Amino acid sequence: MLYSTQLAQRAASAKFDRFAATKDWYGVYLDVLDRLGWAGEALAFTERKTLAGKFSMDRSALDVIAAIATGAQLAILVKTLDTLKKLGEADRPLKIFDLQAMREASGNFQIGAAQKADNGSVSVALGAFHFRASDDRGKFLFWSWGAEEVSFWTAVRKMTLNADLYAVHRPAVVAKLKADAADYVDELAIA
């Protein structure tokens, strides 16, 4: 699962900026996953409106993904977000999340949980989210926003891995990621 999603992210980022061309980025991301053996319905973004009061991204993201996540998957996501919420802005995991998910006053992130069924099949409940805000905030996932301060788009997808199809592609996926990592390390300048 990790190899296929990492390859999909890298392929999408090679073609599109995930912040400037978010929908195109997800198109490539899902195409790669589909070709590697992940089966699932389409991913369509809709704007999530808050007409009045405060808006919290973490709670809104959980509300959206709850529609497709199993009870166990949702419990994992809630626990993960609660753990992240307790971290301070200087804590490394949260700094890495913000660094990868946000640029200036916009963001693009995913949350999801995998589950292995009794028959051995692996499924993932994936939530994809992107936003534009009126200001730049650290620890953006847990801020309360006013209704007029943020535009938030959401999409969900339930995916199941066809393990037999992925097994055919797995050696090539691993080789491509390993070769790229070796090339990258070789090119690094060090003091």
PDB file of C-alpha atoms in Angstrom:
ATOM      1  CA  MET A   1       0.000   0.000   0.000  1.00  0.00           C
ATOM      2  CA  LEU A   2       2.752   2.455   0.909  1.00  0.00           C
ATOM      3  CA  TYR A   3       4.705   1.860  -2.280  1.00  0.00           C
ATOM      4  CA  SER A   4       1.676   2.351  -4.525  1.00  0.00           C
ATOM      5  CA  THR A   5       0.524   5.553  -2.812  1.00  0.00           C
ATOM      6  CA  GLN A   6       4.055   6.961  -2.749  1.00  0.00           C
ATOM      7  CA  LEU A   7       4.481   6.281  -6.468  1.00  0.00           C
ATOM      8  CA  ALA A   8       1.087   7.872  -7.181  1.00  0.00           C
ATOM      9  CA  GLN A   9       1.992  10.991  -5.189  1.00  0.00           C
ATOM     10  CA  ARG A  10       5.367  11.327  -6.873  1.00  0.00           C
ATOM     11  CA  ALA A  11       3.897  10.823 -10.368  1.00  0.00           C
ATOM     12  CA  ALA A  12       1.151  13.394  -9.725  1.00  0.00           C
ATOM     13  CA  SER A  13       3.641  15.913  -8.344  1.00  0.00           C
ATOM     14  CA  ALA A  14       5.869  15.449 -11.399  1.00  0.00           C
ATOM     15  CA  LYS A  15       3.004  16.584 -13.636  1.00  0.00           C
ATOM     16  CA  PHE A  16       1.087  19.119 -11.544  1.00  0.00           C
ATOM     17  CA  ASP A  17       1.557  21.466  -8.618  1.00  0.00           C
ATOM     18  CA  ARG A  18      -0.667  20.023  -5.883  1.00  0.00           C
ATOM     19  CA  PHE A  19      -1.607  23.511  -4.650  1.00  0.00           C
ATOM     20  CA  ALA A  20      -2.141  25.357  -7.956  1.00  0.00           C
ATOM     21  CA  ALA A  21      -3.677  22.505  -9.998  1.00  0.00           C
ATOM     22  CA  THR A  22      -5.234  20.397  -7.259  1.00  0.00           C
ATOM     23  CA  LYS A  23      -7.924  18.627  -9.299  1.00  0.00           C
ATOM     24  CA  ASP A  24      -5.433  17.734 -12.058  1.00  0.00           C
ATOM     25  CA  TRP A  25      -2.989  16.462  -9.418  1.00  0.00           C
ATOM     26  CA  TYR A  26      -5.666  14.146  -7.991  1.00  0.00           C
ATOM     27  CA  GLY A  27      -6.556  12.975 -11.510  1.00  0.00           C
ATOM     28  CA  VAL A  28      -3.012  11.662 -12.025  1.00  0.00           C
ATOM     29  CA  TYR A  29      -2.799  10.350  -8.457  1.00  0.00           C
ATOM     30  CA  LEU A  30      -5.953   8.251  -8.855  1.00  0.00           C
ATOM     31  CA  ASP A  31      -5.073   7.119 -12.377  1.00  0.00           C
ATOM     32  CA  VAL A  32      -1.787   5.660 -11.103  1.00  0.00           C
ATOM     33  CA  LEU A  33      -3.548   3.935  -8.194  1.00  0.00           C
ATOM     34  CA  ASP A  34      -6.233   2.533 -10.507  1.00  0.00           C
ATOM     35  CA  ARG A  35      -3.637   1.127 -12.908  1.00  0.00           C
ATOM     36  CA  LEU A  36      -1.743  -0.502 -10.041  1.00  0.00           C
ATOM     37  CA  GLY A  37      -4.812  -2.401  -8.867  1.00  0.00           C
ATOM     38  CA  TRP A  38      -6.795  -0.099  -6.589  1.00  0.00           C
ATOM     39  CA  ALA A  39     -10.501  -0.253  -7.447  1.00  0.00           C
ATOM     40  CA  GLY A  40     -12.852   2.480  -6.297  1.00  0.00           C
ATOM     41  CA  GLU A  41     -15.471   4.965  -7.304  1.00  0.00           C
ATOM     42  CA  ALA A  42     -14.720   8.397  -8.735  1.00  0.00           C
ATOM     43  CA  LEU A  43     -13.406  11.220  -6.574  1.00  0.00           C
ATOM     44  CA  ALA A  44     -15.408  14.405  -7.082  1.00  0.00           C
ATOM     45  CA  PHE A  45     -14.670  17.559  -5.117  1.00  0.00           C
ATOM     46  CA  THR A  46     -17.545  19.594  -3.728  1.00  0.00           C
ATOM     47  CA  GLU A  47     -17.287  22.846  -1.841  1.00  0.00           C
ATOM     48  CA  ARG A  48     -18.270  22.499   1.789  1.00  0.00           C
ATOM     49  CA  LYS A  49     -20.072  25.640   2.852  1.00  0.00           C
ATOM     50  CA  THR A  50     -20.345  27.065   6.332  1.00  0.00           C
ATOM     51  CA  LEU A  51     -22.966  29.739   6.365  1.00  0.00           C
ATOM     52  CA  ALA A  52     -22.472  31.066   9.874  1.00  0.00           C
ATOM     53  CA  GLY A  53     -20.396  30.528  12.957  1.00  0.00           C
ATOM     54  CA  LYS A  54     -17.052  28.806  13.195  1.00  0.00           C
ATOM     55  CA  PHE A  55     -15.563  26.136  10.967  1.00  0.00           C
ATOM     56  CA  SER A  56     -12.965  23.552  12.023  1.00  0.00           C
ATOM     57  CA  MET A  57     -11.138  21.612   9.295  1.00  0.00           C
ATOM     58  CA  ASP A  58     -10.451  18.526  11.378  1.00  0.00           C
ATOM     59  CA  ARG A  59     -14.107  18.106  12.402  1.00  0.00           C
ATOM     60  CA  SER A  60     -15.364  18.862   8.879  1.00  0.00           C
ATOM     61  CA  ALA A  61     -12.898  16.352   7.396  1.00  0.00           C
ATOM     62  CA  LEU A  62     -14.074  13.658   9.814  1.00  0.00           C
ATOM     63  CA  ASP A  63     -17.724  14.435   9.032  1.00  0.00           C
ATOM     64  CA  VAL A  64     -17.042  13.946   5.324  1.00  0.00           C
ATOM     65  CA  ILE A  65     -15.015  10.744   5.599  1.00  0.00           C
ATOM     66  CA  ALA A  66     -17.496   9.222   8.082  1.00  0.00           C
ATOM     67  CA  ALA A  67     -19.795   8.586   5.109  1.00  0.00           C
ATOM     68  CA  ILE A  68     -17.474   5.864   3.754  1.00  0.00           C
ATOM     69  CA  ALA A  69     -15.258   4.755   6.629  1.00  0.00           C
ATOM     70  CA  THR A  70     -16.010   1.636   8.632  1.00  0.00           C
ATOM     71  CA  GLY A  71     -16.363   1.995  12.389  1.00  0.00           C
ATOM     72  CA  ALA A  72     -12.777   0.793  12.948  1.00  0.00           C
ATOM     73  CA  GLN A  73     -11.370   3.107  10.256  1.00  0.00           C
ATOM     74  CA  LEU A  74     -13.215   6.104  11.658  1.00  0.00           C
ATOM     75  CA  ALA A  75     -12.020   5.323  15.192  1.00  0.00           C
ATOM     76  CA  ILE A  76      -8.414   5.270  13.949  1.00  0.00           C
ATOM     77  CA  LEU A  77      -8.851   8.598  12.180  1.00  0.00           C
ATOM     78  CA  VAL A  78     -10.439  10.233  15.231  1.00  0.00           C
ATOM     79  CA  LYS A  79      -7.625   8.975  17.493  1.00  0.00           C
ATOM     80  CA  THR A  80      -4.962  10.151  15.021  1.00  0.00           C
ATOM     81  CA  LEU A  81      -6.422  13.642  14.712  1.00  0.00           C
ATOM     82  CA  ASP A  82      -6.920  13.897  18.481  1.00  0.00           C
ATOM     83  CA  THR A  83      -3.253  12.959  18.986  1.00  0.00           C
ATOM     84  CA  LEU A  84      -2.097  15.538  16.420  1.00  0.00           C
ATOM     85  CA  LYS A  85      -4.303  18.179  18.001  1.00  0.00           C
ATOM     86  CA  LYS A  86      -2.508  17.761  21.334  1.00  0.00           C
ATOM     87  CA  LEU A  87       0.875  18.527  19.747  1.00  0.00           C
ATOM     88  CA  GLY A  88       2.381  21.981  19.987  1.00  0.00           C
ATOM     89  CA  GLU A  89       3.163  23.976  16.855  1.00  0.00           C
ATOM     90  CA  ALA A  90       6.886  23.287  17.327  1.00  0.00           C
ATOM     91  CA  ASP A  91       6.453  19.493  17.493  1.00  0.00           C
ATOM     92  CA  ARG A  92       8.129  17.762  14.552  1.00  0.00           C
ATOM     93  CA  PRO A  93       5.185  15.629  13.302  1.00  0.00           C
ATOM     94  CA  LEU A  94       2.925  18.662  13.061  1.00  0.00           C
ATOM     95  CA  LYS A  95       5.643  20.795  11.443  1.00  0.00           C
ATOM     96  CA  ILE A  96       6.156  18.081   8.797  1.00  0.00           C
ATOM     97  CA  PHE A  97       2.404  17.836   8.180  1.00  0.00           C
ATOM     98  CA  ASP A  98       2.077  21.614   7.769  1.00  0.00           C
ATOM     99  CA  LEU A  99       5.158  21.741   5.533  1.00  0.00           C
ATOM    100  CA  GLN A 100       3.773  19.067   3.207  1.00  0.00           C
ATOM    101  CA  ALA A 101       0.128  20.158   3.249  1.00  0.00           C
ATOM    102  CA  MET A 102       0.202  23.952   3.184  1.00  0.00           C
ATOM    103  CA  ARG A 103       1.652  26.718   1.058  1.00  0.00           C
ATOM    104  CA  GLU A 104       0.929  30.321   1.964  1.00  0.00           C
ATOM    105  CA  ALA A 105      -2.839  30.507   2.534  1.00  0.00           C
ATOM    106  CA  SER A 106      -3.817  27.313   0.707  1.00  0.00           C
ATOM    107  CA  GLY A 107      -3.576  23.659   1.510  1.00  0.00           C
ATOM    108  CA  ASN A 108      -4.042  20.167   0.149  1.00  0.00           C
ATOM    109  CA  PHE A 109      -4.092  17.118   2.391  1.00  0.00           C
ATOM    110  CA  GLN A 110      -5.461  13.620   2.678  1.00  0.00           C
ATOM    111  CA  ILE A 111      -6.552  11.553   5.611  1.00  0.00           C
ATOM    112  CA  GLY A 112      -7.404   7.920   5.416  1.00  0.00           C
ATOM    113  CA  ALA A 113      -7.389   4.594   7.137  1.00  0.00           C
ATOM    114  CA  ALA A 114      -6.704   1.115   5.803  1.00  0.00           C
ATOM    115  CA  GLN A 115      -8.373  -2.041   6.959  1.00  0.00           C
ATOM    116  CA  LYS A 116      -7.719  -5.689   6.206  1.00  0.00           C
ATOM    117  CA  ALA A 117     -10.874  -7.763   5.834  1.00  0.00           C
ATOM    118  CA  ASP A 118     -11.288 -11.339   7.034  1.00  0.00           C
ATOM    119  CA  ASN A 119     -10.783 -12.519   3.447  1.00  0.00           C
ATOM    120  CA  GLY A 120      -7.413 -10.713   3.310  1.00  0.00           C
ATOM    121  CA  SER A 121      -8.444  -7.854   1.043  1.00  0.00           C
ATOM    122  CA  VAL A 122      -7.235  -4.376   1.951  1.00  0.00           C
ATOM    123  CA  SER A 123      -9.547  -1.392   1.697  1.00  0.00           C
ATOM    124  CA  VAL A 124      -8.888   2.286   2.299  1.00  0.00           C
ATOM    125  CA  ALA A 125     -11.286   5.068   3.180  1.00  0.00           C
ATOM    126  CA  LEU A 126      -9.621   8.158   1.679  1.00  0.00           C
ATOM    127  CA  GLY A 127     -10.602  11.747   2.268  1.00  0.00           C
ATOM    128  CA  ALA A 128      -9.044  14.392   0.013  1.00  0.00           C
ATOM    129  CA  PHE A 129      -9.248  18.045   1.009  1.00  0.00           C
ATOM    130  CA  HIS A 130      -8.041  21.364  -0.299  1.00  0.00           C
ATOM    131  CA  PHE A 131      -8.671  24.887   0.858  1.00  0.00           C
ATOM    132  CA  ARG A 132      -7.949  28.555   0.340  1.00  0.00           C
ATOM    133  CA  ALA A 133      -7.957  30.826   3.373  1.00  0.00           C
ATOM    134  CA  SER A 134      -7.971  34.553   3.946  1.00  0.00           C
ATOM    135  CA  ASP A 135      -4.776  34.306   5.997  1.00  0.00           C
ATOM    136  CA  ASP A 136      -1.808  32.023   6.599  1.00  0.00           C
ATOM    137  CA  ARG A 137      -1.931  30.047   9.867  1.00  0.00           C
ATOM    138  CA  GLY A 138       0.288  27.341  11.259  1.00  0.00           C
ATOM    139  CA  LYS A 139      -1.368  24.193  12.600  1.00  0.00           C
ATOM    140  CA  PHE A 140      -4.158  24.983  10.123  1.00  0.00           C
ATOM    141  CA  LEU A 141      -5.969  21.697  10.627  1.00  0.00           C
ATOM    142  CA  PHE A 142      -7.089  22.654  14.127  1.00  0.00           C
ATOM    143  CA  TRP A 143      -7.853  26.363  13.856  1.00  0.00           C
ATOM    144  CA  SER A 144     -11.415  27.618  14.017  1.00  0.00           C
ATOM    145  CA  TRP A 145     -12.251  29.633  10.952  1.00  0.00           C
ATOM    146  CA  GLY A 146     -15.097  32.052  10.351  1.00  0.00           C
ATOM    147  CA  ALA A 147     -17.493  31.207   7.545  1.00  0.00           C
ATOM    148  CA  GLU A 148     -16.058  33.925   5.301  1.00  0.00           C
ATOM    149  CA  GLU A 149     -12.393  33.142   6.044  1.00  0.00           C
ATOM    150  CA  VAL A 150     -11.954  29.820   4.200  1.00  0.00           C
ATOM    151  CA  SER A 151     -13.146  27.957   1.095  1.00  0.00           C
ATOM    152  CA  PHE A 152     -12.968  24.203   1.699  1.00  0.00           C
ATOM    153  CA  TRP A 153     -13.412  21.462  -0.908  1.00  0.00           C
ATOM    154  CA  THR A 154     -13.806  17.805   0.016  1.00  0.00           C
ATOM    155  CA  ALA A 155     -13.921  14.434  -1.715  1.00  0.00           C
ATOM    156  CA  VAL A 156     -13.985  10.845  -0.500  1.00  0.00           C
ATOM    157  CA  ARG A 157     -13.175   7.528  -2.082  1.00  0.00           C
ATOM    158  CA  LYS A 158     -13.422   3.958  -0.830  1.00  0.00           C
ATOM    159  CA  MET A 159     -10.721   1.837  -2.517  1.00  0.00           C
ATOM    160  CA  THR A 160      -9.984  -1.874  -2.427  1.00  0.00           C
ATOM    161  CA  LEU A 161      -6.676  -3.339  -3.550  1.00  0.00           C
ATOM    162  CA  ASN A 162      -6.696  -6.106  -6.135  1.00  0.00           C
ATOM    163  CA  ALA A 163      -3.697  -7.886  -4.632  1.00  0.00           C
ATOM    164  CA  ASP A 164      -3.195 -10.193  -7.626  1.00  0.00           C
ATOM    165  CA  LEU A 165      -2.988  -7.282 -10.080  1.00  0.00           C
ATOM    166  CA  TYR A 166      -0.729  -5.251  -7.780  1.00  0.00           C
ATOM    167  CA  ALA A 167       1.598  -8.242  -7.283  1.00  0.00           C
ATOM    168  CA  VAL A 168       2.397  -8.107 -11.005  1.00  0.00           C
ATOM    169  CA  HIS A 169       3.390  -4.424 -10.775  1.00  0.00           C
ATOM    170  CA  ARG A 170       4.978  -4.338  -7.311  1.00  0.00           C
ATOM    171  CA  PRO A 171       8.572  -5.208  -8.362  1.00  0.00           C
ATOM    172  CA  ALA A 172       8.571  -2.384 -10.937  1.00  0.00           C
ATOM    173  CA  VAL A 173       7.082   0.092  -8.442  1.00  0.00           C
ATOM    174  CA  VAL A 174       9.684  -0.766  -5.797  1.00  0.00           C
ATOM    175  CA  ALA A 175      12.529  -0.622  -8.338  1.00  0.00           C
ATOM    176  CA  LYS A 176      11.416   2.804  -9.615  1.00  0.00           C
ATOM    177  CA  LEU A 177      11.187   4.278  -6.115  1.00  0.00           C
ATOM    178  CA  LYS A 178      14.527   2.758  -5.055  1.00  0.00           C
ATOM    179  CA  ALA A 179      16.293   3.988  -8.199  1.00  0.00           C
ATOM    180  CA  ASP A 180      14.921   7.491  -7.734  1.00  0.00           C
ATOM    181  CA  ALA A 181      16.011   7.554  -4.092  1.00  0.00           C
ATOM    182  CA  ALA A 182      19.521   6.401  -5.047  1.00  0.00           C
ATOM    183  CA  ASP A 183      19.762   9.062  -7.776  1.00  0.00           C
ATOM    184  CA  TYR A 184      18.565  11.705  -5.328  1.00  0.00           C
ATOM    185  CA  VAL A 185      21.070  10.698  -2.657  1.00  0.00           C
ATOM    186  CA  ASP A 186      23.878  10.609  -5.230  1.00  0.00           C
ATOM    187  CA  GLU A 187      23.066  14.183  -6.272  1.00  0.00           C
ATOM    188  CA  LEU A 188      22.962  15.629  -2.740  1.00  0.00           C
ATOM    189  CA  ALA A 189      25.723  18.070  -1.919  1.00  0.00           C
ATOM    190  CA  ILE A 190      27.080  17.605   1.583  1.00  0.00           C
ATOM    191  CA  ALA A 191      29.653  19.509   3.626  1.00  0.00           C
TER     192      ALA A 191
END
